[in-house]
Amino acid sequence: MGVLTKKVKGAEDILPRDSYKWQFVENVMKKEAESFGFKEIRTPVFEHTVLFNRSVGETTDVVQKEMYTFDTKGGESITLRPEGTAGAARAYLEHALYNEGLPVKAYYMLTCYRYEKAQAGRQREFHQFGMETYGAADAKADAEMICAASSVFERLGIQNINLEINSIGCQDCRKNYTAALKSYFEGYKDKLCPTCLSRLDRNPMRILDCKNEACHEIAKGAPTVLEYICGDCSDHFERVKTFLDAADVDYTVNPTIVRGLDYYTRTVFEFVTDCIGAQSTVCGGGRYDGLISELGGQPTPSLGFAMGIERLLMVLEAQNIEIPKPSTCDLYIAALGENAEIKSFRLIKELREASLIAEGDIVGRGLRAQMKYADKIGAKFSMVIGDDDITANKAKIKNMANGEQFEVPLDEGFLNAFLEKYLENYQKTISMSLTQN
Ligand code: HAM
């Protein structure tokens, strides 16, 4: 097989046999976000490169090493979004969403692109579900955001996922911490990677999340941020914890979490699990009070999170959480002869109008092959009609599970006659499963 039939490294296909799993978790996410009062936002897959440079940050791994950036034919520098926060913030400003009343609450599901080393749980094209709130300074907003992420995991029945929280302070108290980090890393100048050497002066905090093994080891001994945050930031953090306690959300304070993106201030958090290998962070987020003004807006306290949908599905699989299979074909109509084919085409349309799943042959198969196909797709009922049945104006429908048959008229009475038996059978199945449980 050549290039024409191979996907690009780090990208994955979601096949028809698996897409129901995606639809299921996406529905849970959507419902949860909506129950917290969030509305969906959809932004373009690409943005001006400068948007990410300014928001994600010039010295981050994402901007320095991982962005898919290209010049258009018109000479503009464009980047495929590596994450969803920057585009949503840009849209918030561009469309003056603040005029619609604060806080503005938006959620999204989107593809993201990062040129990272592909491995289990780390792709170059991946999917994020995220939520963002603009215009909410209170610690209650931080707790609400964390509760929203947590309740998605809960709804899906996920266990052993640990919430780790930290505060990285505000722009002001960060200065003391940055100075402490700088003097610590100065002592390891000869061991840091070239990227981190350049970060030493510009943004030493970024050395803490460098993926290089040597830098990672050195970072383990670095001073942690909580010792340096100011009184206001400390009070804010305490209040976040109070509200998390009130909502019975368990957490541990992990003073080493700083997140890999530059826009964060104060609260940061991650949901981590040990059941999916090295890429153990399923969800990450935090407050970003400086981002909206950095992009040219009024100072707007904001916050959010994003979770990786691939990693979430890996957790469901690792924990043997079964996702309900989608319904299969309710009635397959096999037809033999031109008149029967025309008739079945019409009946199938009627069934679909009644919101049933109906199918018939569209590839010119013979009768036996059509029945084999009905079996393969798991049709609940099947019906065979030939030209004789049309003359007699009746045909037999077979329950594929138990072989029982019943007769239906082929005129206007068809749909009601089928529905009656269909519902009867459905009720029987339900009461059987109730007595079994
Ligand atoms: P992030 O930590 O870079 O944060 O990404 C969030 C989540 O996306 C990660 O926890 C992970 O599950 C998933 N993820 C990241 N990179 C990959 C990858 N290469 N392959 C598969 N999954 C991946 C953000 O993106 C922030 N925008 C989150 C946020 C929203 N903060 C505030 N609002």
Coordinates of C-alpha atoms and ligand atoms in Angstrom, one line a residue:
M1 CA 0.0 0.0 0.0
G2 CA 1.3 3.4 -0.9
V3 CA 1.0 6.9 0.4
L4 CA -2.5 7.2 -1.2
T5 CA -3.9 4.6 1.2
K6 CA -2.1 5.5 4.4
K7 CA -3.1 8.2 6.9
V8 CA -0.6 10.7 8.1
K9 CA 1.4 9.7 11.1
G10 CA -0.1 10.8 14.4
A11 CA -3.6 11.1 12.9
E12 CA -6.3 8.5 13.5
D13 CA -9.5 7.4 11.6
I14 CA -12.7 7.0 13.6
L15 CA -14.4 4.1 11.9
P16 CA -18.2 3.4 11.6
R17 CA -17.8 0.5 13.9
D18 CA -16.4 2.7 16.7
S19 CA -18.0 6.1 16.1
Y20 CA -20.9 5.2 18.5
K21 CA -18.4 5.4 21.4
W22 CA -17.4 8.9 20.4
Q23 CA -21.0 10.0 20.0
F24 CA -21.9 8.6 23.4
V25 CA -19.1 10.4 25.3
E26 CA -19.7 13.6 23.3
N27 CA -23.4 13.5 24.2
V28 CA -22.5 13.1 27.9
M29 CA -20.2 16.1 27.7
K30 CA -22.7 18.2 25.8
K31 CA -25.4 17.5 28.3
E32 CA -23.1 18.1 31.3
A33 CA -21.9 21.4 29.8
E34 CA -25.4 22.5 29.1
S35 CA -26.6 21.6 32.6
F36 CA -23.9 24.0 33.9
G37 CA -25.4 26.7 31.6
F38 CA -22.7 26.6 28.9
K39 CA -23.5 27.0 25.2
E40 CA -21.5 25.6 22.3
I41 CA -19.0 27.7 20.4
R42 CA -17.4 26.6 17.1
T43 CA -14.3 28.3 15.9
P44 CA -12.2 27.8 12.8
V45 CA -9.6 25.1 12.6
F46 CA -6.9 27.7 11.8
E47 CA -6.1 31.1 13.2
H48 CA -3.4 33.8 12.6
T49 CA -0.2 32.4 14.0
V50 CA 0.3 35.4 16.2
L51 CA -2.8 34.6 18.2
F52 CA -1.1 31.4 19.5
N53 CA 2.3 33.1 20.0
R54 CA 0.6 35.7 22.2
S55 CA -1.7 33.5 24.2
V56 CA -0.1 30.1 24.5
G57 CA 3.2 31.8 24.8
E58 CA 6.4 32.2 22.7
T59 CA 8.5 30.1 25.1
T60 CA 6.2 27.1 25.4
D61 CA 6.9 23.8 23.8
V62 CA 3.6 24.1 21.9
V63 CA 4.7 27.3 20.2
Q64 CA 8.4 26.6 19.9
K65 CA 8.2 23.0 18.7
E66 CA 4.8 21.7 18.0
M67 CA 2.7 24.0 15.8
Y68 CA 1.6 23.3 12.3
T69 CA 2.3 26.7 10.8
F70 CA 2.3 27.6 7.1
D71 CA 2.2 30.6 4.9
T72 CA -0.9 30.9 2.7
K73 CA -0.6 31.8 -1.0
G74 CA -1.5 35.4 0.1
G75 CA 1.6 35.4 2.4
E76 CA -0.2 35.2 5.7
S77 CA 1.1 33.0 8.5
I78 CA -1.6 30.6 9.6
T79 CA -1.5 27.9 12.3
L80 CA -3.7 24.9 12.8
R81 CA -5.1 25.3 16.4
P82 CA -3.0 23.4 18.9
E83 CA -5.8 24.0 21.5
G84 CA -9.2 25.6 21.9
T85 CA -8.7 28.4 24.4
A86 CA -7.0 31.0 22.2
G87 CA -9.6 30.7 19.4
A88 CA -12.5 31.0 21.8
A89 CA -11.0 34.0 23.5
R90 CA -10.4 35.6 20.1
A91 CA -14.0 35.0 19.1
Y92 CA -15.2 36.4 22.5
L93 CA -13.5 39.6 21.7
E94 CA -14.2 39.8 18.0
H95 CA -17.9 39.4 18.5
A96 CA -18.0 41.5 21.7
L97 CA -19.7 38.6 23.6
Y98 CA -19.2 40.6 26.8
N99 CA -22.1 42.8 25.7
E100 CA -24.4 39.8 26.1
G101 CA -23.9 39.8 29.9
L102 CA -21.2 38.3 32.0
P103 CA -20.2 35.7 32.7
V104 CA -20.1 34.3 29.2
K105 CA -19.9 30.5 29.3
A106 CA -18.9 28.5 26.2
Y107 CA -18.0 24.8 25.5
Y108 CA -16.5 23.2 22.5
M109 CA -15.5 19.9 20.9
L110 CA -12.7 20.3 18.4
T111 CA -9.7 18.8 16.7
C112 CA -6.3 20.1 17.7
Y113 CA -3.0 19.8 16.0
R114 CA 0.4 19.4 17.7
Y115 CA 3.6 18.1 16.0
E116 CA 4.5 15.9 19.0
K117 CA 6.2 12.5 19.1
A118 CA 3.2 10.2 18.4
Q119 CA 2.6 7.4 21.0
A120 CA -0.2 5.8 22.9
G121 CA -2.4 8.7 24.1
R122 CA -0.4 11.3 22.2
Q123 CA -1.4 12.2 18.7
R124 CA -0.7 14.9 16.2
E125 CA -4.4 15.3 15.5
F126 CA -6.5 14.8 18.6
H127 CA -9.9 15.9 20.0
Q128 CA -10.6 18.1 22.9
F129 CA -13.8 18.8 24.8
G130 CA -13.4 22.1 26.7
M131 CA -15.3 24.7 28.7
E132 CA -14.4 28.4 29.1
T133 CA -16.0 31.1 31.4
Y134 CA -15.3 34.8 30.8
G135 CA -15.9 37.5 33.4
A136 CA -15.9 35.5 36.7
A137 CA -13.3 36.4 39.3
D138 CA -14.7 34.5 42.3
A139 CA -13.2 31.3 43.5
K140 CA -16.6 29.8 43.2
A141 CA -16.1 29.9 39.4
D142 CA -12.9 27.9 39.7
A143 CA -14.7 25.3 41.8
E144 CA -17.7 25.2 39.4
M145 CA -15.3 24.6 36.5
I146 CA -13.6 21.8 38.3
C147 CA -17.0 20.3 39.2
A148 CA -18.0 20.4 35.6
A149 CA -15.0 18.4 34.5
S150 CA -15.4 16.0 37.4
S151 CA -19.1 15.4 36.7
V152 CA -18.3 14.3 33.2
F153 CA -16.0 11.6 34.6
E154 CA -18.6 10.7 37.2
R155 CA -21.4 10.4 34.6
L156 CA -19.3 8.0 32.5
G157 CA -18.7 5.9 35.6
I158 CA -14.9 6.5 35.6
Q159 CA -13.1 5.7 38.8
N160 CA -9.6 6.2 40.1
I161 CA -9.1 9.5 38.4
N162 CA -7.3 11.9 40.6
L163 CA -7.8 15.7 40.7
E164 CA -4.6 17.6 41.4
I165 CA -4.8 21.3 42.0
N166 CA -2.3 24.1 42.5
S167 CA -2.0 27.9 42.4
I168 CA 0.6 29.5 40.4
G169 CA -0.2 33.0 41.6
C170 CA -0.9 36.2 39.8
Q171 CA 1.4 38.2 37.4
D172 CA 2.8 40.1 40.5
C173 CA 3.7 37.3 42.9
R174 CA 5.0 35.2 39.9
K175 CA 7.9 37.6 39.8
N176 CA 9.4 36.4 43.1
Y177 CA 8.9 32.8 42.0
T178 CA 10.5 33.4 38.6
A179 CA 13.5 34.9 40.3
A180 CA 13.8 31.9 42.6
L181 CA 13.6 29.5 39.7
K182 CA 16.1 31.4 37.7
S183 CA 18.7 31.2 40.5
Y184 CA 18.0 27.5 40.9
F185 CA 18.4 26.6 37.2
E186 CA 21.5 28.9 36.9
G187 CA 23.3 26.1 38.8
Y188 CA 22.5 23.6 36.0
K189 CA 23.3 25.7 33.0
D190 CA 25.6 23.1 31.5
K191 CA 23.0 20.3 31.7
L192 CA 19.9 22.1 30.3
C193 CA 18.7 21.5 26.7
P194 CA 19.3 24.5 24.3
T195 CA 15.6 25.4 24.4
C196 CA 15.6 25.6 28.2
L197 CA 18.8 27.6 28.2
S198 CA 17.0 30.2 26.1
R199 CA 14.1 30.0 28.6
L200 CA 16.3 30.7 31.6
D201 CA 16.2 34.4 31.0
R202 CA 12.9 34.7 29.3
N203 CA 10.6 32.4 31.2
P204 CA 12.3 29.9 33.6
M205 CA 8.9 28.4 34.6
R206 CA 8.7 26.8 31.2
I207 CA 11.7 24.6 32.1
L208 CA 9.5 22.9 34.6
D209 CA 7.4 21.2 31.8
C210 CA 10.2 20.5 29.3
K211 CA 9.9 17.0 27.9
N212 CA 13.7 16.5 27.7
E213 CA 14.7 13.8 30.2
A214 CA 17.7 15.7 31.7
C215 CA 15.7 18.9 32.1
H216 CA 12.8 16.9 33.7
E217 CA 15.2 15.4 36.3
I218 CA 16.7 18.8 37.2
A219 CA 13.2 20.3 37.5
K220 CA 12.3 17.8 40.2
G221 CA 14.5 19.7 42.7
A222 CA 13.3 23.2 41.7
P223 CA 11.5 25.4 44.3
T224 CA 7.7 25.1 44.1
V225 CA 5.4 28.0 43.5
L226 CA 3.0 27.8 46.5
E227 CA 5.7 29.2 48.8
Y228 CA 5.8 32.3 46.7
I229 CA 2.2 33.3 46.1
C230 CA 0.8 36.5 47.7
G231 CA -1.9 36.8 50.3
D232 CA -4.7 37.4 47.8
C233 CA -3.8 34.5 45.7
S234 CA -3.4 32.3 48.7
D235 CA -6.9 33.4 50.0
H236 CA -8.4 32.7 46.6
F237 CA -6.9 29.2 46.6
E238 CA -8.2 28.5 50.0
R239 CA -11.7 29.5 48.9
V240 CA -11.5 27.2 45.8
K241 CA -10.7 24.3 48.2
T242 CA -13.6 25.3 50.5
F243 CA -16.1 25.1 47.6
L244 CA -14.6 21.9 46.3
D245 CA -15.1 20.5 49.8
A246 CA -18.7 21.7 49.8
A247 CA -19.3 19.8 46.6
D248 CA -17.6 16.7 47.9
V249 CA -15.0 16.8 45.1
D250 CA -11.8 15.0 46.2
Y251 CA -8.5 16.6 45.3
T252 CA -4.8 16.7 46.3
V253 CA -2.7 19.8 46.2
N254 CA 0.2 19.1 43.9
P255 CA 2.6 22.1 44.1
T256 CA 4.6 20.9 41.0
I257 CA 1.7 21.5 38.6
V258 CA 2.4 24.6 36.5
R259 CA 0.8 23.6 33.2
G260 CA 2.5 23.9 29.8
L261 CA 0.8 27.0 28.5
D262 CA 1.7 30.6 29.4
Y263 CA -1.7 32.2 30.0
Y264 CA -2.5 30.6 33.4
T265 CA -2.8 32.6 36.6
R266 CA -3.8 31.4 40.1
T267 CA -5.7 28.1 40.0
V268 CA -4.4 25.3 37.8
F269 CA -5.6 21.7 37.8
E270 CA -5.2 18.3 36.2
F271 CA -7.2 15.1 36.3
V272 CA -4.7 12.2 36.2
T273 CA -5.1 8.4 36.0
D274 CA -2.6 5.6 36.2
C275 CA -4.5 3.2 33.9
I276 CA -3.5 4.5 30.4
G277 CA 0.2 4.6 30.5
A278 CA 2.6 7.6 30.3
Q279 CA 0.1 10.1 28.9
S280 CA -1.8 10.1 32.1
T281 CA -3.3 13.6 32.1
V282 CA -6.9 13.3 30.8
C283 CA -7.9 16.9 31.5
G284 CA -6.1 20.1 32.3
G285 CA -7.2 23.7 32.9
G286 CA -7.1 26.7 35.1
R287 CA -7.7 30.4 35.5
Y288 CA -6.3 32.8 32.9
D289 CA -7.0 36.3 34.2
G290 CA -4.5 38.1 31.9
L291 CA -5.4 36.5 28.5
I292 CA -8.3 38.7 27.4
S293 CA -6.3 41.9 28.0
E294 CA -3.2 40.4 26.4
L295 CA -5.3 40.0 23.3
G296 CA -6.5 43.7 23.4
G297 CA -9.7 43.5 25.5
Q298 CA -10.6 44.9 28.9
P299 CA -9.2 42.9 31.9
T300 CA -11.5 39.9 32.1
P301 CA -11.0 37.2 34.7
S302 CA -11.5 33.9 32.9
L303 CA -10.9 30.2 33.3
G304 CA -11.5 26.9 31.7
F305 CA -10.3 23.3 31.0
A306 CA -10.0 20.9 28.2
M307 CA -10.0 17.1 28.2
G308 CA -8.6 14.8 25.5
I309 CA -11.3 12.6 24.1
E310 CA -8.9 9.9 22.9
R311 CA -7.4 9.6 26.4
L312 CA -10.9 9.5 27.9
L313 CA -11.9 6.7 25.6
M314 CA -8.7 4.9 26.6
V315 CA -9.7 5.2 30.3
L316 CA -13.2 3.8 29.6
E317 CA -11.6 0.8 27.8
A318 CA -9.0 0.2 30.5
Q319 CA -11.7 0.3 33.2
N320 CA -14.0 -2.0 31.1
I321 CA -16.8 0.5 31.0
E322 CA -19.2 -0.6 28.4
I323 CA -20.7 2.0 26.0
P324 CA -24.2 1.1 24.9
K325 CA -24.3 -0.2 21.4
P326 CA -26.4 1.8 18.9
S327 CA -29.7 0.4 17.8
T328 CA -29.6 -1.8 14.7
C329 CA -32.0 -2.1 11.8
D330 CA -35.6 -2.5 12.9
L331 CA -36.9 -4.0 9.7
Y332 CA -35.0 -5.3 6.7
I333 CA -37.2 -5.8 3.6
A334 CA -35.9 -8.2 1.1
A335 CA -37.6 -7.9 -2.3
L336 CA -37.7 -10.2 -5.3
G337 CA -38.9 -8.9 -8.6
E338 CA -39.3 -5.4 -10.0
N339 CA -42.7 -4.7 -8.6
A340 CA -41.7 -5.9 -5.1
E341 CA -38.5 -3.8 -5.2
I342 CA -40.6 -0.7 -6.0
K343 CA -43.1 -1.6 -3.3
S344 CA -40.3 -2.2 -0.7
F345 CA -38.6 1.0 -1.6
R346 CA -41.8 2.8 -0.7
L347 CA -42.5 0.9 2.5
I348 CA -38.9 1.5 3.7
K349 CA -39.5 5.2 3.2
E350 CA -42.7 5.0 5.4
L351 CA -40.8 3.2 8.1
R352 CA -38.1 5.8 8.1
E353 CA -40.6 8.6 8.3
A354 CA -41.9 6.9 11.4
S355 CA -38.3 7.2 12.8
L356 CA -37.6 3.5 12.5
I357 CA -34.3 2.1 11.1
A358 CA -35.2 0.4 7.9
E359 CA -33.1 -1.1 5.2
G360 CA -33.5 -2.9 1.9
D361 CA -31.2 -4.1 -0.9
I362 CA -29.4 -1.4 -2.9
V363 CA -26.7 -3.5 -4.5
G364 CA -28.8 -6.0 -6.6
R365 CA -28.4 -9.1 -4.4
G366 CA -30.4 -12.3 -4.7
L367 CA -32.9 -13.3 -2.0
R368 CA -30.6 -15.5 0.0
A369 CA -27.8 -13.0 0.0
Q370 CA -30.3 -10.3 1.1
M371 CA -31.3 -12.4 4.1
K372 CA -27.7 -13.2 4.9
Y373 CA -27.1 -9.4 5.0
A374 CA -30.1 -8.8 7.2
D375 CA -28.7 -11.3 9.6
K376 CA -25.2 -9.7 9.5
I377 CA -26.4 -6.2 10.3
G378 CA -28.5 -7.6 13.2
A379 CA -31.9 -6.7 11.9
K380 CA -34.6 -7.2 14.5
F381 CA -37.3 -8.1 12.0
S382 CA -37.2 -9.1 8.3
M383 CA -39.8 -9.4 5.6
V384 CA -39.6 -11.0 2.2
I385 CA -41.9 -9.7 -0.5
G386 CA -42.3 -11.1 -4.0
D387 CA -44.6 -10.0 -6.8
D388 CA -47.2 -12.6 -5.6
D389 CA -47.3 -11.0 -2.2
I390 CA -48.1 -7.7 -3.8
T391 CA -51.0 -9.3 -5.7
A392 CA -52.3 -10.8 -2.4
N393 CA -51.6 -7.5 -0.6
K394 CA -50.0 -9.2 2.4
A395 CA -46.7 -10.6 3.5
K396 CA -45.0 -12.2 6.5
I397 CA -42.6 -10.5 8.9
K398 CA -40.2 -12.6 10.9
N399 CA -38.8 -11.8 14.3
M400 CA -35.1 -12.6 13.8
A401 CA -34.5 -13.4 17.5
N402 CA -37.1 -16.2 17.9
G403 CA -38.3 -17.0 14.4
E404 CA -41.9 -16.0 15.2
Q405 CA -43.9 -14.8 12.2
F406 CA -46.9 -12.6 11.7
E407 CA -48.8 -11.3 8.7
V408 CA -49.1 -7.6 7.7
P409 CA -51.1 -6.0 4.9
L410 CA -49.0 -4.2 2.3
D411 CA -51.3 -1.2 1.9
E412 CA -52.0 1.8 4.3
G413 CA -52.4 -0.6 7.2
F414 CA -48.7 -1.8 6.9
L415 CA -47.1 0.6 9.3
N416 CA -49.6 0.3 12.1
A417 CA -49.6 -3.5 11.9
F418 CA -45.9 -3.6 12.1
L419 CA -45.6 -1.0 14.8
E420 CA -48.1 -2.9 17.0
K421 CA -46.1 -6.1 16.9
Y422 CA -42.8 -4.2 17.2
L423 CA -43.9 -2.5 20.4
E424 CA -45.4 -5.7 21.8
N425 CA -42.0 -7.3 21.3
Y426 CA -40.2 -4.3 22.7
Q427 CA -42.3 -4.4 25.9
K428 CA -41.7 -8.2 26.2
T429 CA -37.9 -7.6 26.0
I430 CA -38.1 -4.9 28.7
S431 CA -40.1 -7.0 31.1
M432 CA -37.8 -10.0 30.5
S433 CA -34.7 -7.9 31.3
L434 CA -36.5 -6.5 34.4
T435 CA -37.3 -9.9 35.8
Q436 CA -33.7 -11.1 35.0
N437 CA -32.3 -8.2 37.0
Ligands
HAM1 P1 -3.5 20.9 27.6 O1 -3.1 20.4 28.9 O2 -2.5 21.3 26.6 O3 -4.5 22.2 27.8 O4 -4.5 19.9 26.8 C1 -5.7 19.4 27.5 C2 -5.8 17.9 27.3 O5 -5.8 17.6 25.9 C3 -4.7 17.1 27.9 O6 -5.0 16.9 29.2 C4 -4.9 15.8 27.1 O7 -5.9 15.0 27.6 C5 -5.3 16.3 25.7 N1 -4.1 16.4 24.8 C6 -3.1 17.3 24.7 N2 -2.2 17.0 23.8 C7 -2.6 15.9 23.3 C8 -2.0 15.0 22.2 N3 -0.9 15.3 21.6 N4 -2.7 13.9 22.0 C9 -3.8 13.5 22.6 N5 -4.4 14.3 23.6 C10 -3.8 15.4 23.9 C11 -5.1 22.9 26.9 O8 -5.1 22.6 25.7 C12 -5.8 24.1 27.4 N6 -6.4 24.9 26.3 C13 -6.9 23.7 28.4 C14 -7.6 24.9 28.9 C15 -8.8 25.4 28.5 N7 -7.2 25.7 29.9 C16 -8.1 26.7 30.0 N8 -9.1 26.5 29.2

